[in-house]
mmCIF file of C-alpha atoms in Angstrom:
data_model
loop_
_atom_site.group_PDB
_atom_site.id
_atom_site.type_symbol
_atom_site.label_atom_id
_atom_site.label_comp_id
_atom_site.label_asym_id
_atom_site.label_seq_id
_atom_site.Cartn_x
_atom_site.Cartn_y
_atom_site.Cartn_z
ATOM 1 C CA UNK A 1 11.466 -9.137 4.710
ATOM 2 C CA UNK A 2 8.335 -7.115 2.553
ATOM 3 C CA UNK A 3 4.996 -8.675 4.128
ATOM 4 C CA UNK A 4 2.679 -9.475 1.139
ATOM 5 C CA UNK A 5 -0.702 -9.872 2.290
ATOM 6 C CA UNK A 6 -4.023 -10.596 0.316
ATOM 7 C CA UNK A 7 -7.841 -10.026 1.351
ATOM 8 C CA UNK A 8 -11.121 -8.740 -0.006
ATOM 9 C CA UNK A 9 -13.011 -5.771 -0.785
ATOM 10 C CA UNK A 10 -15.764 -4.843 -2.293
ATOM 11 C CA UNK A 11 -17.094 -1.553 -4.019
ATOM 12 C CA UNK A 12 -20.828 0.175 -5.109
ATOM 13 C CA UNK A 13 -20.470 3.282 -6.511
ATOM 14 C CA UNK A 14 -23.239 5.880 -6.019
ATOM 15 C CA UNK A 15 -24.028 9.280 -6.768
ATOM 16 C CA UNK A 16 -26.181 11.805 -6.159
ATOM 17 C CA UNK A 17 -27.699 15.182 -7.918
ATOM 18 C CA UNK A 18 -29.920 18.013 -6.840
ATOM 19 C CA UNK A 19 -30.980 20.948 -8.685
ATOM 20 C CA UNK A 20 -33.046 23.963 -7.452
ATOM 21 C CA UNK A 21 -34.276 27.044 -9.055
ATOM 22 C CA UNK A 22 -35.963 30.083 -9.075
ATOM 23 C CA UNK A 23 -40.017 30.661 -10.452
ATOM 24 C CA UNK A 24 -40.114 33.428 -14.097
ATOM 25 C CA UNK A 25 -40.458 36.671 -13.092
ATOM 26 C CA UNK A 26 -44.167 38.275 -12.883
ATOM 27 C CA UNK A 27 -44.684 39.847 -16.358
ATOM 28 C CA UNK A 28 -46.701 42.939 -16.433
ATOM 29 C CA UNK A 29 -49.192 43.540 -19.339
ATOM 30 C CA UNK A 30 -49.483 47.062 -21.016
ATOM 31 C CA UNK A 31 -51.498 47.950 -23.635
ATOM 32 C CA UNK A 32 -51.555 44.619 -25.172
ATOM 33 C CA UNK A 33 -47.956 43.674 -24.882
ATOM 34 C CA UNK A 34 -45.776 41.689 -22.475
ATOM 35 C CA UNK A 35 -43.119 43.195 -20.844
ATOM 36 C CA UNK A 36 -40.806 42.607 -17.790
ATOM 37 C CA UNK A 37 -40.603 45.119 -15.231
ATOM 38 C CA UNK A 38 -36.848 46.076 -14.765
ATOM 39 C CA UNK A 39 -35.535 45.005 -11.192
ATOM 40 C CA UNK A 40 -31.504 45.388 -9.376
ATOM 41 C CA UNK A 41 -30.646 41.695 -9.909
ATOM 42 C CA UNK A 42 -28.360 39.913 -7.073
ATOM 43 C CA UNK A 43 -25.497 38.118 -8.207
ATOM 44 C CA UNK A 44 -25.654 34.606 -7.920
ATOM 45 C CA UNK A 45 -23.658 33.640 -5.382
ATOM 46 C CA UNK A 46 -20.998 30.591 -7.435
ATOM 47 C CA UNK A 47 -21.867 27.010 -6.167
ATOM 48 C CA UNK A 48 -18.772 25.485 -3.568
ATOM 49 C CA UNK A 49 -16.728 23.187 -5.478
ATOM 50 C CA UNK A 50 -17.449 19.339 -4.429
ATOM 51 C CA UNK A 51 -14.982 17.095 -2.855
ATOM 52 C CA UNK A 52 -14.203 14.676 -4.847
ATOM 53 C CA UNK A 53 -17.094 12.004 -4.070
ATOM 54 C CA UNK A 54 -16.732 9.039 -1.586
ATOM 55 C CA UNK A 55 -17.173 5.672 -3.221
ATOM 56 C CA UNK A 56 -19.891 3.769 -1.483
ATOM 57 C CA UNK A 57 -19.133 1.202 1.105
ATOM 58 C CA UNK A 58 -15.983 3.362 2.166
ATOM 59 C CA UNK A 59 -15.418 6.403 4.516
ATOM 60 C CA UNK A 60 -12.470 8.880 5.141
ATOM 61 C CA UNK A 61 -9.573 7.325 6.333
ATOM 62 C CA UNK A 62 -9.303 8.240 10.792
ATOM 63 C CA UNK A 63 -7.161 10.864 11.327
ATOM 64 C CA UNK A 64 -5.391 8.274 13.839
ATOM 65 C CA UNK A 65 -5.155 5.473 11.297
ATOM 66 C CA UNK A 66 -1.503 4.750 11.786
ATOM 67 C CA UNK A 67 -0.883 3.539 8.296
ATOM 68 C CA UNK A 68 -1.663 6.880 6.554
ATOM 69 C CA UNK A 69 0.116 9.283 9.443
ATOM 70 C CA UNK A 70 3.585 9.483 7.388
ATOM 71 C CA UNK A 71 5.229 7.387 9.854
ATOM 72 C CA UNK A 72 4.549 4.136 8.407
ATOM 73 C CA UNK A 73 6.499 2.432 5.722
ATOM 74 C CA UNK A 74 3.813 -0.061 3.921
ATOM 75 C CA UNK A 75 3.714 -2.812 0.878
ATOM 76 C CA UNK A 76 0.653 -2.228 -1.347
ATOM 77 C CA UNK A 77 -1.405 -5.066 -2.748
ATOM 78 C CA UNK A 78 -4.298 -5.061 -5.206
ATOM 79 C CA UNK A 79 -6.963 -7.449 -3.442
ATOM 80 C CA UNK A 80 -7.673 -9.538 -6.448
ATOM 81 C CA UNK A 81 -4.159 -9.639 -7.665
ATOM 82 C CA UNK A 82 -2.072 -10.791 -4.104
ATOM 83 C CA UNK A 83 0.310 -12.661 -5.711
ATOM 84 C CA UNK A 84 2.300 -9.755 -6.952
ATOM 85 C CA UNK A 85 2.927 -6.295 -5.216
ATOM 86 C CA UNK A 86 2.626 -2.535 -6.477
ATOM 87 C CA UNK A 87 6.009 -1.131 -7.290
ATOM 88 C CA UNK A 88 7.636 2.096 -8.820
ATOM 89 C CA UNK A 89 9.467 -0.107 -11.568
ATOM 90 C CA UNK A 90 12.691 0.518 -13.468
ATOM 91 C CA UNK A 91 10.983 2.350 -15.873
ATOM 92 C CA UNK A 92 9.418 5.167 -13.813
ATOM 93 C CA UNK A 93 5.749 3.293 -14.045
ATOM 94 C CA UNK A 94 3.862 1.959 -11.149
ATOM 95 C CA UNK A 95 3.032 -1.652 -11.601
ATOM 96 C CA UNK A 96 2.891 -4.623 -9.961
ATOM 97 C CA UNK A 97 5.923 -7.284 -9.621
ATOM 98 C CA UNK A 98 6.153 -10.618 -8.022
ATOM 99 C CA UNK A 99 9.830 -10.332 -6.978
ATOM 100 C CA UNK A 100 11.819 -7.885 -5.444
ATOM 101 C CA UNK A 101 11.691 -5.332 -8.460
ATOM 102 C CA UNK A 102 11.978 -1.797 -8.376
ATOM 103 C CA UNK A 103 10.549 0.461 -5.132
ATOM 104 C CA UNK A 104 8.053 -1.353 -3.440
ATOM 105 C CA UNK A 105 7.817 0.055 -0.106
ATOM 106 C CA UNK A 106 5.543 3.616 0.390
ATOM 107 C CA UNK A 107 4.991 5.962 3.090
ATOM 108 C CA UNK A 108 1.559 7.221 2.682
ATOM 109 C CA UNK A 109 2.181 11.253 3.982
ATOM 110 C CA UNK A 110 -0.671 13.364 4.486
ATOM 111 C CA UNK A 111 -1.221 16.305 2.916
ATOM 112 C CA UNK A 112 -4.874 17.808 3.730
ATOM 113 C CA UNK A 113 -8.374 15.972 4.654
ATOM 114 C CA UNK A 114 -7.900 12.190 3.033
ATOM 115 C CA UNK A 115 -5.485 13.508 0.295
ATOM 116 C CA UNK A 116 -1.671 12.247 0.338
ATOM 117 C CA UNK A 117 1.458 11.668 -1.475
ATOM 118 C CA UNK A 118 3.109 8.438 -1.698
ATOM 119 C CA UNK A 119 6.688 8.663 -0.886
ATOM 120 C CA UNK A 120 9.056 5.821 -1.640
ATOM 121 C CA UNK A 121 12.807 5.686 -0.706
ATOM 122 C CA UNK A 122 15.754 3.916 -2.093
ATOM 123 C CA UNK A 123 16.484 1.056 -1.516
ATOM 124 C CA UNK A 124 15.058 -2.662 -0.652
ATOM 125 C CA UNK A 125 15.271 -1.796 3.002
ATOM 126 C CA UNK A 126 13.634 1.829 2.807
ATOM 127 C CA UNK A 127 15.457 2.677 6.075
ATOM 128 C CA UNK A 128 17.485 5.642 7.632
ATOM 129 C CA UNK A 129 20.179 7.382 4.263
ATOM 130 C CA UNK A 130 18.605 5.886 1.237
ATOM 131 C CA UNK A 131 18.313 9.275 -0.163
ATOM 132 C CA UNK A 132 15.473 11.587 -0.996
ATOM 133 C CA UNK A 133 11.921 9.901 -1.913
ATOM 134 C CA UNK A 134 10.195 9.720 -5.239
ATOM 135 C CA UNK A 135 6.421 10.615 -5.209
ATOM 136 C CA UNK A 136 3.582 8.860 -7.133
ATOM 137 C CA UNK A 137 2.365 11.293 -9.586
ATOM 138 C CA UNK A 138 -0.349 11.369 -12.173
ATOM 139 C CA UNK A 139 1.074 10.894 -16.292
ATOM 140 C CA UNK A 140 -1.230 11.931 -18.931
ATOM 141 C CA UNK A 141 0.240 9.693 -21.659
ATOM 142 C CA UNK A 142 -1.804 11.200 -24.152
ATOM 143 C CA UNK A 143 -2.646 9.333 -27.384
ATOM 144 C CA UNK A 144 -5.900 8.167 -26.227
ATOM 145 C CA UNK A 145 -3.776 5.880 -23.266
ATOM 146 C CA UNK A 146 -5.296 6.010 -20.010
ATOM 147 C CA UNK A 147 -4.143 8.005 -17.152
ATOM 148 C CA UNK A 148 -0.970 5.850 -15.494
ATOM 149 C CA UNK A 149 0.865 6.999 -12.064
ATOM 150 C CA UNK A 150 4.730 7.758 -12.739
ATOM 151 C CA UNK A 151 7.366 8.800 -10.023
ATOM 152 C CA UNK A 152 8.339 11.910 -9.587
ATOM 153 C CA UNK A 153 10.213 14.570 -7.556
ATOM 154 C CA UNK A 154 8.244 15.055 -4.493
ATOM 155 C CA UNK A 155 6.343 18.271 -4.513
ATOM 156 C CA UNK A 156 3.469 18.547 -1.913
ATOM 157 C CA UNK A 157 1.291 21.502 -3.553
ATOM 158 C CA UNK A 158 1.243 19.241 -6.977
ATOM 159 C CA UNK A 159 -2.636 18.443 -7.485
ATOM 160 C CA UNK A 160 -1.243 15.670 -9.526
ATOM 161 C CA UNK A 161 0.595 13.958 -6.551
ATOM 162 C CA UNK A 162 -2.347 14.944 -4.047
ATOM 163 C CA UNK A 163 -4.284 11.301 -3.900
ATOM 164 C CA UNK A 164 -7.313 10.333 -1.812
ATOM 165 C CA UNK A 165 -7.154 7.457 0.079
ATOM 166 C CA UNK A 166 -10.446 6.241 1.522
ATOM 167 C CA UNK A 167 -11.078 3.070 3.594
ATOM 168 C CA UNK A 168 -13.021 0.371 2.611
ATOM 169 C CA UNK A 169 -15.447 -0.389 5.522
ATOM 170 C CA UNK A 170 -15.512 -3.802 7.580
ATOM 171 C CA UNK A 171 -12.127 -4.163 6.062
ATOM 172 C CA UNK A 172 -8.897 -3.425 7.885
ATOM 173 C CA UNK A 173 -6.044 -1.825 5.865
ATOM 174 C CA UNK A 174 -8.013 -2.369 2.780
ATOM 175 C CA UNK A 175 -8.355 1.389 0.985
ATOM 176 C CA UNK A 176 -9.079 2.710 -2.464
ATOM 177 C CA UNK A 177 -6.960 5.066 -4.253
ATOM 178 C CA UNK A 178 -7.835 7.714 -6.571
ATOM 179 C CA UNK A 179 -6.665 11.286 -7.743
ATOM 180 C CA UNK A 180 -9.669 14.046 -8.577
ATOM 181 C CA UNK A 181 -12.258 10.823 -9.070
ATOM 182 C CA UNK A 182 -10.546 8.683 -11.209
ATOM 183 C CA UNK A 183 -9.804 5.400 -8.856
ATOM 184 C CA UNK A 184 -6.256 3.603 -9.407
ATOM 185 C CA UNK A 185 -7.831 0.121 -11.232
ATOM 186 C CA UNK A 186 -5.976 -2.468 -12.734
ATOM 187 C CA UNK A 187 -6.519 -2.887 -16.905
ATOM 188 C CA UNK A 188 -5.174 -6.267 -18.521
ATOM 189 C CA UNK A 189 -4.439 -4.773 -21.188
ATOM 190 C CA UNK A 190 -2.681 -1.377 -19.588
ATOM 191 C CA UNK A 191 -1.980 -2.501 -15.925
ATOM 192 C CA UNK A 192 -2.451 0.019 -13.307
ATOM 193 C CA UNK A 193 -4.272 3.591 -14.637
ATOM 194 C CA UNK A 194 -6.584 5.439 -13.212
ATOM 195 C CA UNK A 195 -10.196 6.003 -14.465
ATOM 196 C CA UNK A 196 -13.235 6.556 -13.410
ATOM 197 C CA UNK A 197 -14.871 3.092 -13.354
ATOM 198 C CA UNK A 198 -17.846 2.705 -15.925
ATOM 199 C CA UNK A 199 -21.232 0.555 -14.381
ATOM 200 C CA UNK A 200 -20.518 -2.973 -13.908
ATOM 201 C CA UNK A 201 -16.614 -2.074 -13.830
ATOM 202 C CA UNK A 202 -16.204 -2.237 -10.702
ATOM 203 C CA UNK A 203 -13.496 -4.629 -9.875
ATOM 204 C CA UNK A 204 -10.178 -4.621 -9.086
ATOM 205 C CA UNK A 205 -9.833 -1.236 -7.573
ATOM 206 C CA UNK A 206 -9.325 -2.182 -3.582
ATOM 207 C CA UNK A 207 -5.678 -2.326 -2.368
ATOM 208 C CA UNK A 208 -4.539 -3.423 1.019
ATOM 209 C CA UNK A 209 -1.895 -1.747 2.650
ATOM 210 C CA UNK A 210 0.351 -4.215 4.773
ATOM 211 C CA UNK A 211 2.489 -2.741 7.873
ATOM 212 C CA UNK A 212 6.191 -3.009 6.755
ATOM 213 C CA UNK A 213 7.722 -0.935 9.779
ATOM 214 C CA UNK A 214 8.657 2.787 10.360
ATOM 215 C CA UNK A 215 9.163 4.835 7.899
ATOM 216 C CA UNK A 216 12.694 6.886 7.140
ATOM 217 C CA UNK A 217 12.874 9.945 8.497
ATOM 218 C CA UNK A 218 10.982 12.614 6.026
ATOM 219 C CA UNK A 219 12.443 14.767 3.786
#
């Protein structure tokens, strides 16, 4: 039987800038004028991309966290929505149903550092034979629609299947989810997208993952 549990979490986004830079060169005055005296310039050396930022009040999921190792088959609930369940639907979408609809149980897999893909395997029972997985993967609907997650053939070097999941502190098995800083959030008007949340938009974006056994073996 899928274990549907609900609890609470609670987000503060922060972020911070720096800038530093370097004084005007000395200018040199002859006969009246201004010029600059000519000097081998350095190349600046490029800026390391950022990882995509923490939210506040949530750190990188343990590397022995047992329901993100791969070997873990898990329900996924939205904390403010725990009477229905996330689920791979008939259509292809990922949404949330309060019955037995569609794919509802995931194997988080890691991939690198917090990123992972989201496996999910035929069948109610997700167990041993029930065929290859389906991966969550980021859809661009275009047409000024928000960003959804679709399922897909699994491919593990696809950015747009790589998502962070990062635990909410004090708050066991409750994570967020997002793919290159745009958090998984549910829209009443859309259902689940992702986006990056604007200021005072910050609810609805916590999801607690509940224990459903192991998971089948990989593939």
């Amino acid at each position: 039987m899928r274990k549907l549990f609900a609890g609470a979490g609670a987000l503060v986004l922060t972020a911070a800038m720096g800038a530093c830079g370097n004084g005007d060169p000395v200018a040199e005055e002859v006969s009246g004028s201004t010029t600059v005296p000519t000097a081998e310039t350095t190349p600046a050396t490029p800026a390391a991309t950022s990882a995509t930022p923490t939210p506040a009040g949530s750190s990188a999921a343990a590397p022995d966290d047992e329901l993100l190792s791969g070997t873990r088959q898990v329900t996924i609930v939205r904390v403010e929505g725990f009477e229905a369940g996330l689920s791979l639907l008939d259509d292809g979408r990922l949404g949330e149903a309060d019955d037995d609809s569609g794919r509802q149980l995931f194997v988080p897999t890691p991939v690198a550092g917090d990123r992972f893909q989201v496996k999910s395997y035929k069948g109610g029972g997700g167990g041993p034979g029930t065929g290859d997985p389906v991966c969550w993967q980021v859809l661009n609907p275009g047409n000024t629609q928000p960003l959804r997650v679709e399922g897909a053939d699994c491919t593990s070097d696809e950015p747009k299947q790589q998502f962070e999941i990062t635990k909410v502190d004090g708050a066991d098995g409750v994570y967020h989810i997002s793919n290159n800083s745009a958090l998984l959030q549910h829209s009443p008007t859309n259902g689940l997208i992702l986006e990056e949340p604007g200021d005072g938009d910050l609810k609805n974006i916590t999801f607690r993952f509940n224990d459903n056994g192991a998971a089948p073996a990989q593939r």
